[in-house]
Short mmCIF file of C-alpha atoms in Angstrom, two decimals:
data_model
loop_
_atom_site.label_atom_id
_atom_site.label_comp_id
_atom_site.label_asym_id
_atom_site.label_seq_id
_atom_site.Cartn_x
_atom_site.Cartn_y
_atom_site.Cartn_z
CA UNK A 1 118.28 128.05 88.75
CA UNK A 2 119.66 124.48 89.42
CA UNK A 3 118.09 120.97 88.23
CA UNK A 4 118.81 117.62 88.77
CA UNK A 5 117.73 114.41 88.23
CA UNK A 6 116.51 112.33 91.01
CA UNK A 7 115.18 108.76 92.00
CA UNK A 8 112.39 109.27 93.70
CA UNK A 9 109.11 106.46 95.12
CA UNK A 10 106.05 107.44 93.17
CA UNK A 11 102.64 105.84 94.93
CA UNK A 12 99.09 106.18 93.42
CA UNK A 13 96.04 105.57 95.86
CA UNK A 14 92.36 105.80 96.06
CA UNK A 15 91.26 107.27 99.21
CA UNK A 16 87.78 108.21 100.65
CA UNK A 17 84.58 106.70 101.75
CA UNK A 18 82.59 107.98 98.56
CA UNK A 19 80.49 110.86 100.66
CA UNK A 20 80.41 114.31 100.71
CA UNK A 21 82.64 114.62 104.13
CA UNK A 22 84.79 112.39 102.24
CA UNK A 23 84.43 112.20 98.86
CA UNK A 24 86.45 109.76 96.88
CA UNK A 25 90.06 110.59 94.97
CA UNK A 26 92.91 109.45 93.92
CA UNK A 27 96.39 110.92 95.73
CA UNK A 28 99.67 110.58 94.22
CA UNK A 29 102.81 110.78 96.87
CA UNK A 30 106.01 110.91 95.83
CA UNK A 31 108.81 109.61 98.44
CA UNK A 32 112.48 109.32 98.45
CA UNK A 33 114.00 106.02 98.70
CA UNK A 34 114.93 106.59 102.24
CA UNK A 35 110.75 106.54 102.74
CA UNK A 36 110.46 110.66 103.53
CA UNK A 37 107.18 111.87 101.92
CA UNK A 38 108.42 114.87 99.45
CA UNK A 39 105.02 115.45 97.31
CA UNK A 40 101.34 115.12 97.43
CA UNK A 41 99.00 115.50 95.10
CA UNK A 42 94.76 114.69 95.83
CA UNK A 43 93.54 114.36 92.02
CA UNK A 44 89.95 114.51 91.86
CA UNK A 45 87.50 112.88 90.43
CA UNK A 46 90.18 110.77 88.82
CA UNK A 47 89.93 106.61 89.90
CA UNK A 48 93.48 105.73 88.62
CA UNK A 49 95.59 108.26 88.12
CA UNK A 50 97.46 108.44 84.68
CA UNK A 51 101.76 108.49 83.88
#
């Protein structure tokens, strides 16, 4: 196994419209600094998502 430390764009947003189609939840992304989404994560039930 390899690791390696990275720089990487970390975004936290609140998405959906609050009903049960589309209920509301907080989705981290990470990026790489050339803007290429790498990550996603849809954390719910969770407004603002902690470090």
């Amino acid at each position: 196994m390899k690791a390696k430390i990275v720089k990487v764009i970390r975004t936290d947003t609140v998405e959906g419209k609050g009903t049960e189609e589309s209920p509301v939840c907080s989705v981290r992304r990470y990026w790489t600094l050339e803007g290429e989404l790498i990550s996603e994560q849809i954390l719910m039930g969770e407004k603002d998502p902690k470090e």
